[in-house]
mmCIF file of C-alpha atoms in Angstrom:
data_model
loop_
_atom_site.group_PDB
_atom_site.id
_atom_site.type_symbol
_atom_site.label_atom_id
_atom_site.label_comp_id
_atom_site.label_asym_id
_atom_site.label_seq_id
_atom_site.Cartn_x
_atom_site.Cartn_y
_atom_site.Cartn_z
ATOM 1 C CA ALA A 1 21.194 -48.759 -24.256
ATOM 2 C CA GLN A 2 17.823 -47.380 -25.131
ATOM 3 C CA SER A 3 14.363 -48.889 -25.299
ATOM 4 C CA VAL A 4 10.776 -47.806 -25.612
ATOM 5 C CA THR A 5 7.616 -49.394 -24.203
ATOM 6 C CA GLN A 6 4.125 -48.681 -25.423
ATOM 7 C CA LEU A 7 1.952 -49.711 -22.541
ATOM 8 C CA ASP A 8 -1.203 -50.556 -24.499
ATOM 9 C CA SER A 9 -1.360 -52.611 -27.667
ATOM 10 C CA HIS A 10 -4.986 -51.540 -28.263
ATOM 11 C CA VAL A 11 -6.948 -48.481 -27.172
ATOM 12 C CA SER A 12 -10.629 -47.836 -27.931
ATOM 13 C CA VAL A 13 -12.320 -44.490 -27.346
ATOM 14 C CA SER A 14 -15.610 -42.973 -28.383
ATOM 15 C CA GLU A 15 -15.657 -40.209 -30.960
ATOM 16 C CA GLY A 16 -15.379 -36.818 -29.238
ATOM 17 C CA THR A 17 -13.687 -38.153 -26.088
ATOM 18 C CA PRO A 18 -10.023 -37.669 -25.126
ATOM 19 C CA VAL A 19 -7.249 -39.912 -26.420
ATOM 20 C CA LEU A 20 -4.282 -41.048 -24.324
ATOM 21 C CA LEU A 21 -1.594 -43.311 -25.791
ATOM 22 C CA ARG A 22 1.142 -44.158 -23.328
ATOM 23 C CA CYS A 23 4.865 -44.430 -23.983
ATOM 24 C CA ASN A 24 7.752 -44.937 -21.570
ATOM 25 C CA TYR A 25 11.381 -44.871 -22.586
ATOM 26 C CA SER A 26 14.684 -45.945 -21.181
ATOM 27 C CA SER A 27 17.772 -43.999 -22.133
ATOM 28 C CA SER A 28 21.076 -43.327 -20.439
ATOM 29 C CA TYR A 29 21.427 -39.955 -22.104
ATOM 30 C CA SER A 30 19.264 -37.138 -23.350
ATOM 31 C CA PRO A 31 16.870 -38.676 -25.863
ATOM 32 C CA SER A 32 14.983 -37.422 -28.854
ATOM 33 C CA LEU A 33 11.443 -38.797 -28.990
ATOM 34 C CA PHE A 34 8.922 -39.092 -31.788
ATOM 35 C CA TRP A 35 5.409 -40.264 -32.454
ATOM 36 C CA TYR A 36 4.534 -41.682 -35.871
ATOM 37 C CA VAL A 37 1.095 -42.675 -37.145
ATOM 38 C CA GLN A 38 0.269 -45.382 -39.674
ATOM 39 C CA HIS A 39 -3.150 -45.372 -41.294
ATOM 40 C CA PRO A 40 -4.369 -48.619 -42.891
ATOM 41 C CA ASN A 41 -2.355 -49.537 -45.987
ATOM 42 C CA LYS A 42 -0.184 -46.450 -45.653
ATOM 43 C CA GLY A 43 3.399 -45.762 -44.607
ATOM 44 C CA LEU A 44 4.323 -44.166 -41.303
ATOM 45 C CA GLN A 45 3.905 -40.408 -40.994
ATOM 46 C CA LEU A 46 5.570 -38.171 -38.412
ATOM 47 C CA LEU A 47 3.079 -36.759 -35.881
ATOM 48 C CA LEU A 48 5.489 -34.832 -33.663
ATOM 49 C CA LYS A 49 9.006 -34.824 -32.244
ATOM 50 C CA TYR A 50 10.765 -33.769 -29.048
ATOM 51 C CA THR A 51 14.397 -32.722 -29.280
ATOM 52 C CA SER A 52 15.178 -31.050 -25.908
ATOM 53 C CA ALA A 53 13.359 -27.775 -26.529
ATOM 54 C CA ALA A 54 9.880 -27.212 -25.025
ATOM 55 C CA THR A 55 8.642 -30.237 -23.081
ATOM 56 C CA LEU A 56 5.108 -29.905 -24.468
ATOM 57 C CA VAL A 57 5.193 -30.654 -28.162
ATOM 58 C CA LYS A 58 2.339 -29.951 -30.540
ATOM 59 C CA GLY A 59 1.920 -32.048 -33.645
ATOM 60 C CA ILE A 60 -0.386 -32.426 -36.581
ATOM 61 C CA ASN A 61 -4.121 -33.166 -36.408
ATOM 62 C CA GLY A 62 -4.501 -31.762 -32.877
ATOM 63 C CA PHE A 63 -2.178 -34.242 -31.175
ATOM 64 C CA GLU A 64 0.362 -33.258 -28.549
ATOM 65 C CA ALA A 65 2.820 -35.001 -26.259
ATOM 66 C CA GLU A 66 4.577 -34.037 -23.064
ATOM 67 C CA PHE A 67 8.131 -35.074 -22.245
ATOM 68 C CA LYS A 68 8.397 -35.901 -18.524
ATOM 69 C CA LYS A 69 11.960 -36.726 -17.625
ATOM 70 C CA SER A 70 11.123 -37.658 -14.015
ATOM 71 C CA GLU A 71 8.620 -40.254 -15.233
ATOM 72 C CA THR A 72 10.582 -41.210 -18.388
ATOM 73 C CA SER A 73 7.349 -40.813 -20.314
ATOM 74 C CA PHE A 74 6.233 -39.273 -23.581
ATOM 75 C CA HIS A 75 2.466 -39.866 -23.708
ATOM 76 C CA LEU A 76 0.443 -38.808 -26.736
ATOM 77 C CA THR A 77 -2.862 -37.015 -26.192
ATOM 78 C CA LYS A 78 -5.703 -35.422 -28.094
ATOM 79 C CA PRO A 79 -8.649 -33.628 -26.466
ATOM 80 C CA SER A 80 -11.339 -34.967 -28.795
ATOM 81 C CA ALA A 81 -11.064 -38.073 -30.944
ATOM 82 C CA HIS A 82 -12.178 -38.067 -34.560
ATOM 83 C CA MET A 83 -13.046 -41.073 -36.679
ATOM 84 C CA SER A 84 -10.065 -40.292 -38.915
ATOM 85 C CA ASP A 85 -7.712 -40.855 -35.938
ATOM 86 C CA ALA A 86 -8.221 -44.611 -36.185
ATOM 87 C CA ALA A 87 -4.727 -45.909 -36.952
ATOM 88 C CA GLU A 88 -1.643 -47.479 -35.405
ATOM 89 C CA TYR A 89 0.693 -45.219 -33.452
ATOM 90 C CA PHE A 90 4.391 -45.785 -32.821
ATOM 91 C CA CYS A 91 6.573 -44.170 -30.180
ATOM 92 C CA VAL A 92 10.236 -43.868 -31.197
ATOM 93 C CA VAL A 93 13.360 -42.997 -29.213
ATOM 94 C CA ILE A 94 16.915 -42.158 -30.197
ATOM 95 C CA LEU A 95 19.897 -40.931 -28.245
ATOM 96 C CA SER A 96 20.501 -37.363 -29.375
ATOM 97 C CA ASN A 97 24.075 -37.887 -30.454
ATOM 98 C CA PHE A 98 23.384 -40.975 -32.572
ATOM 99 C CA GLY A 99 22.608 -41.304 -36.229
ATOM 100 C CA ASN A 100 19.133 -42.233 -37.350
ATOM 101 C CA GLU A 101 20.005 -45.906 -37.763
ATOM 102 C CA LYS A 102 19.694 -46.037 -34.002
ATOM 103 C CA LEU A 103 16.005 -45.220 -33.907
ATOM 104 C CA THR A 104 14.182 -47.689 -31.638
ATOM 105 C CA PHE A 105 10.503 -48.237 -32.391
ATOM 106 C CA GLY A 106 7.879 -49.281 -29.895
ATOM 107 C CA THR A 107 5.604 -52.193 -30.728
ATOM 108 C CA GLY A 108 2.710 -49.912 -31.607
ATOM 109 C CA THR A 109 -0.740 -49.022 -30.225
ATOM 110 C CA ARG A 110 -3.788 -49.586 -32.372
ATOM 111 C CA LEU A 111 -6.371 -46.863 -31.790
ATOM 112 C CA THR A 112 -10.009 -47.659 -32.506
ATOM 113 C CA ILE A 113 -12.644 -44.918 -32.543
ATOM 114 C CA ILE A 114 -16.178 -45.920 -31.606
ATOM 115 C CA PRO A 115 -18.887 -43.923 -33.417
ATOM 116 C CA ASP B 1 3.386 -35.444 -53.724
ATOM 117 C CA VAL B 2 4.780 -38.966 -53.339
ATOM 118 C CA LYS B 3 8.308 -38.807 -51.894
ATOM 119 C CA VAL B 4 9.249 -42.434 -51.150
ATOM 120 C CA THR B 5 7.953 -44.940 -53.659
ATOM 121 C CA GLN B 6 8.039 -48.690 -53.200
ATOM 122 C CA SER B 7 7.691 -50.562 -56.461
ATOM 123 C CA SER B 8 5.302 -53.290 -55.342
ATOM 124 C CA ARG B 9 2.441 -53.052 -52.851
ATOM 125 C CA TYR B 10 1.667 -56.762 -52.811
ATOM 126 C CA LEU B 11 3.789 -59.720 -53.849
ATOM 127 C CA VAL B 12 3.259 -63.450 -53.625
ATOM 128 C CA LYS B 13 6.325 -65.647 -54.080
ATOM 129 C CA ARG B 14 7.206 -69.291 -53.614
ATOM 130 C CA THR B 15 9.805 -70.663 -51.233
ATOM 131 C CA GLY B 16 13.271 -70.482 -52.764
ATOM 132 C CA GLU B 17 12.481 -67.723 -55.241
ATOM 133 C CA LYS B 18 14.651 -64.611 -55.465
ATOM 134 C CA VAL B 19 12.752 -61.472 -54.533
ATOM 135 C CA PHE B 20 13.594 -57.836 -55.313
ATOM 136 C CA LEU B 21 11.938 -54.976 -53.454
ATOM 137 C CA GLU B 22 12.768 -51.568 -54.828
ATOM 138 C CA CYS B 23 12.525 -48.150 -53.237
ATOM 139 C CA VAL B 24 13.034 -44.699 -54.757
ATOM 140 C CA GLN B 25 13.101 -41.330 -52.969
ATOM 141 C CA ASP B 26 13.006 -37.908 -54.568
ATOM 142 C CA MET B 27 14.169 -35.781 -51.621
ATOM 143 C CA ASP B 28 17.937 -36.139 -52.160
ATOM 144 C CA HIS B 29 18.277 -37.830 -48.749
ATOM 145 C CA GLU B 30 21.625 -39.313 -47.835
ATOM 146 C CA ASN B 31 20.225 -42.145 -45.719
ATOM 147 C CA MET B 32 17.923 -44.948 -46.715
ATOM 148 C CA PHE B 33 16.520 -47.836 -44.677
ATOM 149 C CA TRP B 34 14.678 -51.099 -44.981
ATOM 150 C CA TYR B 35 12.472 -52.171 -42.085
ATOM 151 C CA ARG B 36 10.340 -55.190 -41.512
ATOM 152 C CA GLN B 37 6.994 -54.745 -39.721
ATOM 153 C CA ASP B 38 5.294 -57.648 -37.959
ATOM 154 C CA PRO B 39 2.294 -57.543 -35.585
ATOM 155 C CA GLY B 40 3.349 -57.089 -31.976
ATOM 156 C CA LEU B 41 6.988 -56.568 -32.903
ATOM 157 C CA GLY B 42 6.943 -53.009 -34.238
ATOM 158 C CA LEU B 43 9.530 -52.094 -36.855
ATOM 159 C CA ARG B 44 12.857 -53.881 -37.026
ATOM 160 C CA LEU B 45 15.767 -52.553 -39.057
ATOM 161 C CA ILE B 46 17.118 -54.912 -41.719
ATOM 162 C CA TYR B 47 19.737 -52.790 -43.501
ATOM 163 C CA PHE B 48 20.550 -49.137 -43.985
ATOM 164 C CA SER B 49 22.767 -47.049 -46.222
ATOM 165 C CA TYR B 50 24.514 -43.738 -45.612
ATOM 166 C CA ASP B 51 25.661 -43.188 -49.152
ATOM 167 C CA VAL B 52 25.844 -44.675 -52.601
ATOM 168 C CA LYS B 53 27.385 -48.162 -52.557
ATOM 169 C CA MET B 54 27.473 -48.112 -48.756
ATOM 170 C CA LYS B 55 25.460 -50.541 -46.666
ATOM 171 C CA GLU B 56 25.320 -51.441 -43.023
ATOM 172 C CA LYS B 57 23.583 -54.303 -41.263
ATOM 173 C CA GLY B 58 20.695 -53.497 -38.996
ATOM 174 C CA ASP B 59 19.217 -55.687 -36.301
ATOM 175 C CA ILE B 60 17.929 -58.556 -38.486
ATOM 176 C CA PRO B 61 20.023 -58.782 -41.693
ATOM 177 C CA GLU B 62 20.064 -62.586 -41.985
ATOM 178 C CA GLY B 63 18.531 -63.797 -45.234
ATOM 179 C CA TYR B 64 18.607 -60.346 -46.833
ATOM 180 C CA SER B 65 20.989 -58.236 -48.901
ATOM 181 C CA VAL B 66 20.754 -54.714 -50.297
ATOM 182 C CA SER B 67 22.022 -52.621 -53.166
ATOM 183 C CA ARG B 68 22.440 -48.881 -53.511
ATOM 184 C CA GLU B 69 23.913 -47.995 -56.881
ATOM 185 C CA LYS B 70 22.283 -44.556 -57.057
ATOM 186 C CA LYS B 71 21.536 -42.076 -54.296
ATOM 187 C CA GLU B 72 17.792 -42.186 -54.868
ATOM 188 C CA ARG B 73 17.374 -45.957 -55.098
ATOM 189 C CA PHE B 74 17.729 -48.647 -52.422
ATOM 190 C CA SER B 75 16.868 -52.254 -53.175
ATOM 191 C CA LEU B 76 16.195 -55.122 -50.780
ATOM 192 C CA ILE B 77 16.982 -58.609 -52.032
ATOM 193 C CA LEU B 78 15.835 -61.945 -50.673
ATOM 194 C CA GLU B 79 18.193 -64.441 -52.313
ATOM 195 C CA SER B 80 16.031 -67.445 -51.458
ATOM 196 C CA ALA B 81 12.684 -66.536 -49.956
ATOM 197 C CA SER B 82 11.406 -68.505 -46.989
ATOM 198 C CA THR B 83 7.986 -68.570 -45.349
ATOM 199 C CA ASN B 84 9.300 -66.768 -42.266
ATOM 200 C CA GLN B 85 10.030 -63.780 -44.472
ATOM 201 C CA THR B 86 6.322 -63.249 -45.046
ATOM 202 C CA SER B 87 5.891 -59.710 -43.739
ATOM 203 C CA MET B 88 5.325 -56.026 -44.481
ATOM 204 C CA TYR B 89 8.501 -54.316 -45.687
ATOM 205 C CA LEU B 90 8.879 -50.573 -45.257
ATOM 206 C CA CYS B 91 11.434 -48.379 -46.952
ATOM 207 C CA ALA B 92 12.386 -45.018 -45.442
ATOM 208 C CA SER B 93 14.785 -42.175 -46.117
ATOM 209 C CA GLY B 94 16.206 -39.349 -44.020
ATOM 210 C CA ARG B 95 18.830 -36.639 -43.735
ATOM 211 C CA THR B 96 22.067 -36.914 -41.823
ATOM 212 C CA GLY B 97 21.896 -33.509 -40.104
ATOM 213 C CA GLY B 98 20.055 -30.228 -39.900
ATOM 214 C CA SER B 99 16.550 -29.648 -38.622
ATOM 215 C CA GLY B 100 15.285 -32.805 -40.285
ATOM 216 C CA ALA B 101 17.845 -35.075 -38.686
ATOM 217 C CA ASN B 102 16.421 -38.354 -37.378
ATOM 218 C CA VAL B 103 13.068 -37.736 -39.052
ATOM 219 C CA LEU B 104 12.239 -40.472 -41.523
ATOM 220 C CA THR B 105 9.932 -40.394 -44.534
ATOM 221 C CA PHE B 106 8.354 -43.780 -45.221
ATOM 222 C CA GLY B 107 7.023 -45.469 -48.288
ATOM 223 C CA ALA B 108 3.589 -47.113 -48.295
ATOM 224 C CA GLY B 109 5.045 -50.576 -47.749
ATOM 225 C CA SER B 110 5.330 -53.821 -49.662
ATOM 226 C CA ARG B 111 3.410 -56.784 -48.318
ATOM 227 C CA LEU B 112 5.227 -59.987 -49.198
ATOM 228 C CA THR B 113 3.692 -63.425 -48.868
ATOM 229 C CA VAL B 114 5.950 -66.452 -49.309
ATOM 230 C CA LEU B 115 4.125 -69.714 -49.946
#
């Protein structure tokens, strides 16, 4: 079985300060992990993905995430928040040998940027 | 540059009405999906399809059916809408294999309100 837990339902940071969105996963086998972003009234867009290559993954818009097997975590970070980062973020896990109907979505973290 | 198009952004229906939500993708993807998005619950898979005329139940298929007569089009049908089906519905498509495997492209969503 696989599952994913986003530890914070809401995160607020000031513009220009670092962003940390936390995600822990549970998987019996080697997982693939993703972060998607959803801006207001828009569909989900892929930010980045980890598929057993480099453990530090760089994505779009300055975001990156580090796969830590020992901690079963895949936290999303950005050094300096921008107003345009305000959105909802979803962590997603799938066992590597499964088809994409087996994607498991976290419950989401809403990121608010304070001017 | 729109790749997954959902026919209706907002719909308001009455209890018992039949509802059609349509989705079209222009990327020649084999796989198409319908998700439901509710606050605090993340995305839940309703149905998916691997090929034309194929359909598979997801995690919450009750009260829904689907149709895939052409590769590019995947329709979600609510035979008799109920108030607990008030939600945001997201369509997505993806490839079976290759470098894009398990990466989904989402439509902008259809917000359905059942009165």
